[in-house]
Amino acid sequence: MPLLRGVWGVLSALGKSGVDLCADCGSRLRSPFSSFVYIPRWFSSTLRSYPKKPMTSYVRFSKEQLPIFKAQNPGARNSELIKKIAELWRELPDSEKKVYEDAYKADWQAYKQELIRIEEELTPSQRVALEKEMMQKRLKKKSIIKKRELTLLGKPKRPRSAYNIFISERFQEAKDGTSQLKLKAVNESWKNLSSSQKQVYIQLAEDDKVRYFNEIKSWEAQMVEVGRDDLLRRKVKPQAKSTEKH
């Protein structure tokens, strides 16, 4: 419980939940969508020559330094070299960092102007299609953020079906081949099981339902305690029985 409170405290300190934090994620356009131009790279159906996003000051510095560090440390892994470059960047004087920061600012201004030009050339139908794709992308990102938040808060995994338990058990035992072929073979094995053999997995699924019910009940109680009633399962309120006076 203290750990859960600590995790939630981090999210609460930001003033918003994980989903709210992503409310402004995704794409922005100066017109008609927002005050800042941003046309997403994934809108490739309209844009043939999408401008490359400028490198940040640190990325620019890292790109310059990596070949040097590789030459000096031929047997080192990239992850080790990146750590050394990060340390070098932290120790770099502000006057030297400013060179990279100024370069980034200049490239960013050029990048924004190019996006403005592209946005102004969009036809009305392209704008509508872009707005639709942007909305879908935002919703997808919100969903991902929501799932990550629930994982972070320790929400129990949903119960598995008898078939899913069988698949997960036998998939690794399947003979070598592609995942598709393995799945097909395991699926055939499931079909060929007798009723008594399937009953074993049906019982395991029932046990998993009990596990889930107990865990989700405890988890929801914790969510109520930390003020996250919005994460509780939707419960159908029982209808009040009508009483007739005789």
mmCIF file of C-alpha atoms in Angstrom:
data_model
loop_
_atom_site.group_PDB
_atom_site.id
_atom_site.type_symbol
_atom_site.label_atom_id
_atom_site.label_comp_id
_atom_site.label_asym_id
_atom_site.label_seq_id
_atom_site.Cartn_x
_atom_site.Cartn_y
_atom_site.Cartn_z
ATOM 1 C CA MET A 1 0.000 0.000 0.000
ATOM 2 C CA PRO A 2 2.777 2.565 0.799
ATOM 3 C CA LEU A 3 4.311 1.829 -2.612
ATOM 4 C CA LEU A 4 0.956 2.389 -4.305
ATOM 5 C CA ARG A 5 0.528 5.682 -2.485
ATOM 6 C CA GLY A 6 4.031 6.673 -3.574
ATOM 7 C CA VAL A 7 3.327 5.883 -7.211
ATOM 8 C CA TRP A 8 0.058 7.751 -7.110
ATOM 9 C CA GLY A 9 1.773 10.619 -5.332
ATOM 10 C CA VAL A 10 4.094 11.068 -8.306
ATOM 11 C CA LEU A 11 1.131 11.259 -10.674
ATOM 12 C CA SER A 12 -0.839 13.524 -8.341
ATOM 13 C CA ALA A 13 2.121 15.865 -7.934
ATOM 14 C CA LEU A 14 1.819 16.636 -11.619
ATOM 15 C CA GLY A 15 -1.798 17.634 -11.039
ATOM 16 C CA LYS A 16 -3.208 15.234 -13.590
ATOM 17 C CA SER A 17 -3.606 11.546 -14.209
ATOM 18 C CA GLY A 18 -1.569 9.768 -16.872
ATOM 19 C CA VAL A 19 -4.408 10.082 -19.352
ATOM 20 C CA ASP A 20 -4.857 13.790 -18.669
ATOM 21 C CA LEU A 21 -1.159 14.320 -19.140
ATOM 22 C CA CYS A 22 -1.556 13.095 -22.693
ATOM 23 C CA ALA A 23 -4.581 15.246 -23.458
ATOM 24 C CA ASP A 24 -2.430 17.525 -25.573
ATOM 25 C CA CYS A 25 -0.316 14.764 -27.052
ATOM 26 C CA GLY A 26 -0.115 14.246 -30.761
ATOM 27 C CA SER A 27 -0.455 16.736 -33.519
ATOM 28 C CA ARG A 28 -1.139 20.397 -33.729
ATOM 29 C CA LEU A 29 -1.915 22.690 -36.627
ATOM 30 C CA ARG A 30 -2.042 26.463 -36.670
ATOM 31 C CA SER A 31 -5.209 26.452 -38.703
ATOM 32 C CA PRO A 32 -7.827 25.266 -38.092
ATOM 33 C CA PHE A 33 -6.634 23.069 -35.206
ATOM 34 C CA SER A 34 -4.315 25.091 -32.982
ATOM 35 C CA SER A 35 -1.982 28.053 -32.652
ATOM 36 C CA PHE A 36 1.113 26.014 -33.435
ATOM 37 C CA VAL A 37 1.826 24.224 -36.682
ATOM 38 C CA TYR A 38 2.645 20.544 -36.486
ATOM 39 C CA ILE A 39 1.772 18.136 -39.270
ATOM 40 C CA PRO A 40 2.423 14.537 -38.198
ATOM 41 C CA ARG A 41 4.921 12.359 -40.021
ATOM 42 C CA TRP A 42 2.376 9.527 -40.169
ATOM 43 C CA PHE A 43 0.090 11.609 -42.423
ATOM 44 C CA SER A 44 1.979 10.239 -45.424
ATOM 45 C CA SER A 45 -1.038 9.994 -47.726
ATOM 46 C CA THR A 46 -0.819 13.764 -48.266
ATOM 47 C CA LEU A 47 2.793 14.719 -47.696
ATOM 48 C CA ARG A 48 5.378 13.499 -50.146
ATOM 49 C CA SER A 49 8.380 15.387 -48.764
ATOM 50 C CA TYR A 50 7.984 15.611 -45.015
ATOM 51 C CA PRO A 51 10.624 17.879 -43.412
ATOM 52 C CA LYS A 52 12.932 16.151 -40.985
ATOM 53 C CA LYS A 53 12.523 17.258 -37.391
ATOM 54 C CA PRO A 54 15.664 19.087 -36.199
ATOM 55 C CA MET A 55 17.979 17.404 -33.732
ATOM 56 C CA THR A 56 18.045 18.740 -30.199
ATOM 57 C CA SER A 57 21.257 20.282 -28.909
ATOM 58 C CA TYR A 58 22.181 17.108 -27.025
ATOM 59 C CA VAL A 59 21.387 14.779 -29.935
ATOM 60 C CA ARG A 60 23.463 16.952 -32.265
ATOM 61 C CA PHE A 61 26.355 16.816 -29.797
ATOM 62 C CA SER A 62 25.998 13.036 -29.407
ATOM 63 C CA LYS A 63 25.979 12.498 -33.155
ATOM 64 C CA GLU A 64 29.218 14.426 -33.473
ATOM 65 C CA GLN A 65 30.897 12.656 -30.572
ATOM 66 C CA LEU A 66 29.839 9.053 -31.216
ATOM 67 C CA PRO A 67 32.239 8.410 -34.166
ATOM 68 C CA ILE A 68 35.090 9.869 -32.114
ATOM 69 C CA PHE A 69 34.303 7.694 -29.106
ATOM 70 C CA LYS A 70 33.928 4.628 -31.343
ATOM 71 C CA ALA A 71 37.368 5.217 -32.821
ATOM 72 C CA GLN A 72 38.854 5.616 -29.347
ATOM 73 C CA ASN A 73 36.989 2.579 -27.943
ATOM 74 C CA PRO A 74 36.595 0.076 -30.834
ATOM 75 C CA GLY A 75 35.397 -2.781 -28.630
ATOM 76 C CA ALA A 76 32.883 -0.812 -26.563
ATOM 77 C CA ARG A 77 29.115 -1.145 -26.926
ATOM 78 C CA ASN A 78 27.051 1.821 -28.055
ATOM 79 C CA SER A 79 25.215 1.918 -24.722
ATOM 80 C CA GLU A 80 28.530 2.370 -22.902
ATOM 81 C CA LEU A 81 29.641 5.084 -25.311
ATOM 82 C CA ILE A 82 26.346 6.945 -24.939
ATOM 83 C CA LYS A 83 26.826 7.025 -21.157
ATOM 84 C CA LYS A 84 30.286 8.545 -21.609
ATOM 85 C CA ILE A 85 28.940 11.107 -24.067
ATOM 86 C CA ALA A 86 26.165 12.008 -21.632
ATOM 87 C CA GLU A 87 28.747 12.590 -18.896
ATOM 88 C CA LEU A 88 30.805 14.742 -21.254
ATOM 89 C CA TRP A 89 27.701 16.784 -22.143
ATOM 90 C CA ARG A 90 26.884 17.369 -18.485
ATOM 91 C CA GLU A 91 30.413 18.659 -17.873
ATOM 92 C CA LEU A 92 30.417 20.852 -20.989
ATOM 93 C CA PRO A 93 30.582 24.608 -20.192
ATOM 94 C CA ASP A 94 27.407 26.592 -20.880
ATOM 95 C CA SER A 95 29.254 28.682 -23.464
ATOM 96 C CA GLU A 96 29.998 25.553 -25.520
ATOM 97 C CA LYS A 97 26.487 24.159 -25.026
ATOM 98 C CA LYS A 98 25.086 27.422 -26.362
ATOM 99 C CA VAL A 99 26.620 26.710 -29.776
ATOM 100 C CA TYR A 100 24.503 23.573 -30.070
ATOM 101 C CA GLU A 101 21.432 25.225 -28.578
ATOM 102 C CA ASP A 102 21.617 28.120 -31.048
ATOM 103 C CA ALA A 103 21.972 25.689 -33.948
ATOM 104 C CA TYR A 104 18.889 23.828 -32.739
ATOM 105 C CA LYS A 105 16.854 27.037 -32.433
ATOM 106 C CA ALA A 106 17.788 28.095 -35.970
ATOM 107 C CA ASP A 107 16.880 24.681 -37.403
ATOM 108 C CA TRP A 108 13.633 24.678 -35.425
ATOM 109 C CA GLN A 109 12.545 28.000 -36.901
ATOM 110 C CA ALA A 110 13.267 26.729 -40.418
ATOM 111 C CA TYR A 111 11.358 23.537 -39.608
ATOM 112 C CA LYS A 112 8.317 25.500 -38.404
ATOM 113 C CA GLN A 113 8.300 27.669 -41.519
ATOM 114 C CA GLU A 114 8.387 24.587 -43.758
ATOM 115 C CA LEU A 115 5.471 23.053 -41.858
ATOM 116 C CA ILE A 116 3.502 26.290 -42.209
ATOM 117 C CA ARG A 117 4.101 26.208 -45.959
ATOM 118 C CA ILE A 118 2.936 22.590 -46.209
ATOM 119 C CA GLU A 119 -0.128 23.263 -44.049
ATOM 120 C CA GLU A 120 -1.165 26.209 -46.210
ATOM 121 C CA GLU A 121 -1.056 24.003 -49.319
ATOM 122 C CA LEU A 122 -3.468 21.424 -47.902
ATOM 123 C CA THR A 123 -6.791 21.195 -49.699
ATOM 124 C CA PRO A 124 -10.052 21.275 -47.671
ATOM 125 C CA SER A 125 -10.493 17.526 -48.094
ATOM 126 C CA GLN A 126 -6.923 16.917 -46.975
ATOM 127 C CA ARG A 127 -7.523 19.060 -43.893
ATOM 128 C CA VAL A 128 -10.597 17.016 -42.972
ATOM 129 C CA ALA A 129 -8.695 13.754 -43.488
ATOM 130 C CA LEU A 130 -5.765 15.078 -41.469
ATOM 131 C CA GLU A 131 -7.999 16.170 -38.609
ATOM 132 C CA LYS A 132 -9.607 12.722 -38.551
ATOM 133 C CA GLU A 133 -6.255 10.934 -38.503
ATOM 134 C CA MET A 134 -4.986 13.268 -35.797
ATOM 135 C CA MET A 135 -7.986 12.485 -33.615
ATOM 136 C CA GLN A 136 -7.522 8.742 -34.095
ATOM 137 C CA LYS A 137 -3.841 9.060 -33.215
ATOM 138 C CA ARG A 138 -4.624 11.032 -30.061
ATOM 139 C CA LEU A 139 -7.187 8.460 -28.945
ATOM 140 C CA LYS A 140 -4.704 5.655 -29.537
ATOM 141 C CA LYS A 141 -2.047 7.473 -27.504
ATOM 142 C CA LYS A 142 -4.530 8.106 -24.703
ATOM 143 C CA SER A 143 -5.378 4.409 -24.666
ATOM 144 C CA ILE A 144 -1.699 3.464 -24.447
ATOM 145 C CA ILE A 145 -1.100 5.972 -21.659
ATOM 146 C CA LYS A 146 -4.149 4.637 -19.817
ATOM 147 C CA LYS A 147 -2.899 1.053 -20.037
ATOM 148 C CA ARG A 148 0.536 2.096 -18.798
ATOM 149 C CA GLU A 149 -1.017 3.960 -15.890
ATOM 150 C CA LEU A 150 -3.108 0.931 -14.903
ATOM 151 C CA THR A 151 -0.020 -1.272 -15.101
ATOM 152 C CA LEU A 152 1.899 1.215 -12.968
ATOM 153 C CA LEU A 153 -0.912 1.172 -10.418
ATOM 154 C CA GLY A 154 -0.848 -2.628 -10.367
ATOM 155 C CA LYS A 155 -4.248 -3.419 -11.833
ATOM 156 C CA PRO A 156 -4.728 -7.234 -11.872
ATOM 157 C CA LYS A 157 -4.696 -9.006 -15.218
ATOM 158 C CA ARG A 158 -8.062 -10.166 -16.501
ATOM 159 C CA PRO A 159 -8.848 -13.899 -16.222
ATOM 160 C CA ARG A 160 -7.874 -16.127 -19.111
ATOM 161 C CA SER A 161 -10.188 -18.474 -20.930
ATOM 162 C CA ALA A 162 -9.644 -22.226 -21.025
ATOM 163 C CA TYR A 163 -8.501 -21.923 -24.637
ATOM 164 C CA ASN A 164 -5.996 -19.155 -23.843
ATOM 165 C CA ILE A 165 -4.524 -21.162 -20.972
ATOM 166 C CA PHE A 166 -4.079 -24.134 -23.303
ATOM 167 C CA ILE A 167 -2.488 -21.964 -25.997
ATOM 168 C CA SER A 168 0.011 -20.347 -23.624
ATOM 169 C CA GLU A 169 0.937 -23.775 -22.208
ATOM 170 C CA ARG A 170 1.404 -25.566 -25.508
ATOM 171 C CA PHE A 171 2.686 -22.787 -27.758
ATOM 172 C CA GLN A 172 6.265 -23.009 -26.487
ATOM 173 C CA GLU A 173 6.157 -26.793 -26.785
ATOM 174 C CA ALA A 174 5.150 -26.639 -30.454
ATOM 175 C CA LYS A 175 7.709 -27.745 -33.029
ATOM 176 C CA ASP A 176 9.952 -25.206 -34.717
ATOM 177 C CA GLY A 177 8.281 -23.021 -37.284
ATOM 178 C CA THR A 178 6.716 -19.632 -37.691
ATOM 179 C CA SER A 179 4.425 -18.299 -34.989
ATOM 180 C CA GLN A 180 1.497 -18.664 -37.376
ATOM 181 C CA LEU A 181 2.260 -22.347 -37.997
ATOM 182 C CA LYS A 182 2.731 -23.001 -34.288
ATOM 183 C CA LEU A 183 -0.579 -21.356 -33.474
ATOM 184 C CA LYS A 184 -2.312 -23.377 -36.167
ATOM 185 C CA ALA A 185 -0.868 -26.619 -34.789
ATOM 186 C CA VAL A 186 -1.836 -25.789 -31.209
ATOM 187 C CA ASN A 187 -5.314 -24.781 -32.336
ATOM 188 C CA GLU A 188 -5.744 -28.164 -34.023
ATOM 189 C CA SER A 189 -4.577 -29.862 -30.837
ATOM 190 C CA TRP A 190 -7.239 -27.991 -28.880
ATOM 191 C CA LYS A 191 -9.938 -29.108 -31.301
ATOM 192 C CA ASN A 192 -8.838 -32.731 -30.924
ATOM 193 C CA LEU A 193 -9.000 -32.709 -27.119
ATOM 194 C CA SER A 194 -11.712 -34.817 -25.546
ATOM 195 C CA SER A 195 -14.303 -33.221 -23.281
ATOM 196 C CA SER A 196 -12.586 -34.619 -20.200
ATOM 197 C CA GLN A 197 -9.223 -33.198 -21.328
ATOM 198 C CA LYS A 198 -10.749 -29.782 -21.970
ATOM 199 C CA GLN A 199 -12.400 -29.896 -18.553
ATOM 200 C CA VAL A 200 -8.934 -29.557 -16.965
ATOM 201 C CA TYR A 201 -8.422 -26.201 -18.663
ATOM 202 C CA ILE A 202 -12.000 -25.147 -18.013
ATOM 203 C CA GLN A 203 -11.368 -25.676 -14.315
ATOM 204 C CA LEU A 204 -8.115 -23.708 -14.509
ATOM 205 C CA ALA A 205 -10.047 -20.876 -16.144
ATOM 206 C CA GLU A 206 -12.626 -20.958 -13.358
ATOM 207 C CA ASP A 207 -9.828 -20.788 -10.785
ATOM 208 C CA ASP A 208 -8.359 -17.833 -12.638
ATOM 209 C CA LYS A 209 -11.713 -16.062 -12.457
ATOM 210 C CA VAL A 210 -11.694 -16.476 -8.680
ATOM 211 C CA ARG A 211 -8.131 -15.141 -8.565
ATOM 212 C CA TYR A 212 -9.131 -12.113 -10.640
ATOM 213 C CA PHE A 213 -12.256 -11.408 -8.602
ATOM 214 C CA ASN A 214 -10.299 -11.399 -5.336
ATOM 215 C CA GLU A 215 -7.444 -9.315 -6.710
ATOM 216 C CA ILE A 216 -9.625 -6.742 -8.484
ATOM 217 C CA LYS A 217 -11.784 -6.334 -5.382
ATOM 218 C CA SER A 218 -8.704 -5.585 -3.264
ATOM 219 C CA TRP A 219 -7.215 -3.312 -5.953
ATOM 220 C CA GLU A 220 -10.411 -1.283 -6.322
ATOM 221 C CA ALA A 221 -10.522 -0.789 -2.567
ATOM 222 C CA GLN A 222 -7.015 0.658 -2.796
ATOM 223 C CA MET A 223 -8.064 2.923 -5.681
ATOM 224 C CA VAL A 224 -10.954 4.273 -3.601
ATOM 225 C CA GLU A 225 -8.522 4.962 -0.773
ATOM 226 C CA VAL A 226 -6.232 7.042 -3.033
ATOM 227 C CA GLY A 227 -9.144 8.875 -4.655
ATOM 228 C CA ARG A 228 -9.255 7.091 -8.025
ATOM 229 C CA ASP A 229 -12.913 6.107 -8.169
ATOM 230 C CA ASP A 230 -12.743 6.737 -11.920
ATOM 231 C CA LEU A 231 -10.758 3.509 -12.326
ATOM 232 C CA LEU A 232 -13.409 1.288 -10.775
ATOM 233 C CA ARG A 233 -15.417 -1.106 -12.903
ATOM 234 C CA ARG A 234 -18.794 0.127 -14.004
ATOM 235 C CA LYS A 235 -21.419 -1.311 -11.754
ATOM 236 C CA VAL A 236 -25.063 -1.508 -12.731
ATOM 237 C CA LYS A 237 -27.118 -0.044 -9.962
ATOM 238 C CA PRO A 238 -29.943 -2.411 -8.949
ATOM 239 C CA GLN A 239 -33.342 -1.080 -9.828
ATOM 240 C CA ALA A 240 -35.525 -0.253 -6.859
ATOM 241 C CA LYS A 241 -38.401 -2.678 -6.554
ATOM 242 C CA SER A 242 -41.746 -0.994 -6.967
ATOM 243 C CA THR A 243 -44.002 -1.509 -3.964
ATOM 244 C CA GLU A 244 -47.724 -1.648 -4.534
ATOM 245 C CA LYS A 245 -50.063 -0.586 -1.827
ATOM 246 C CA HIS A 246 -52.903 -2.962 -1.250
#
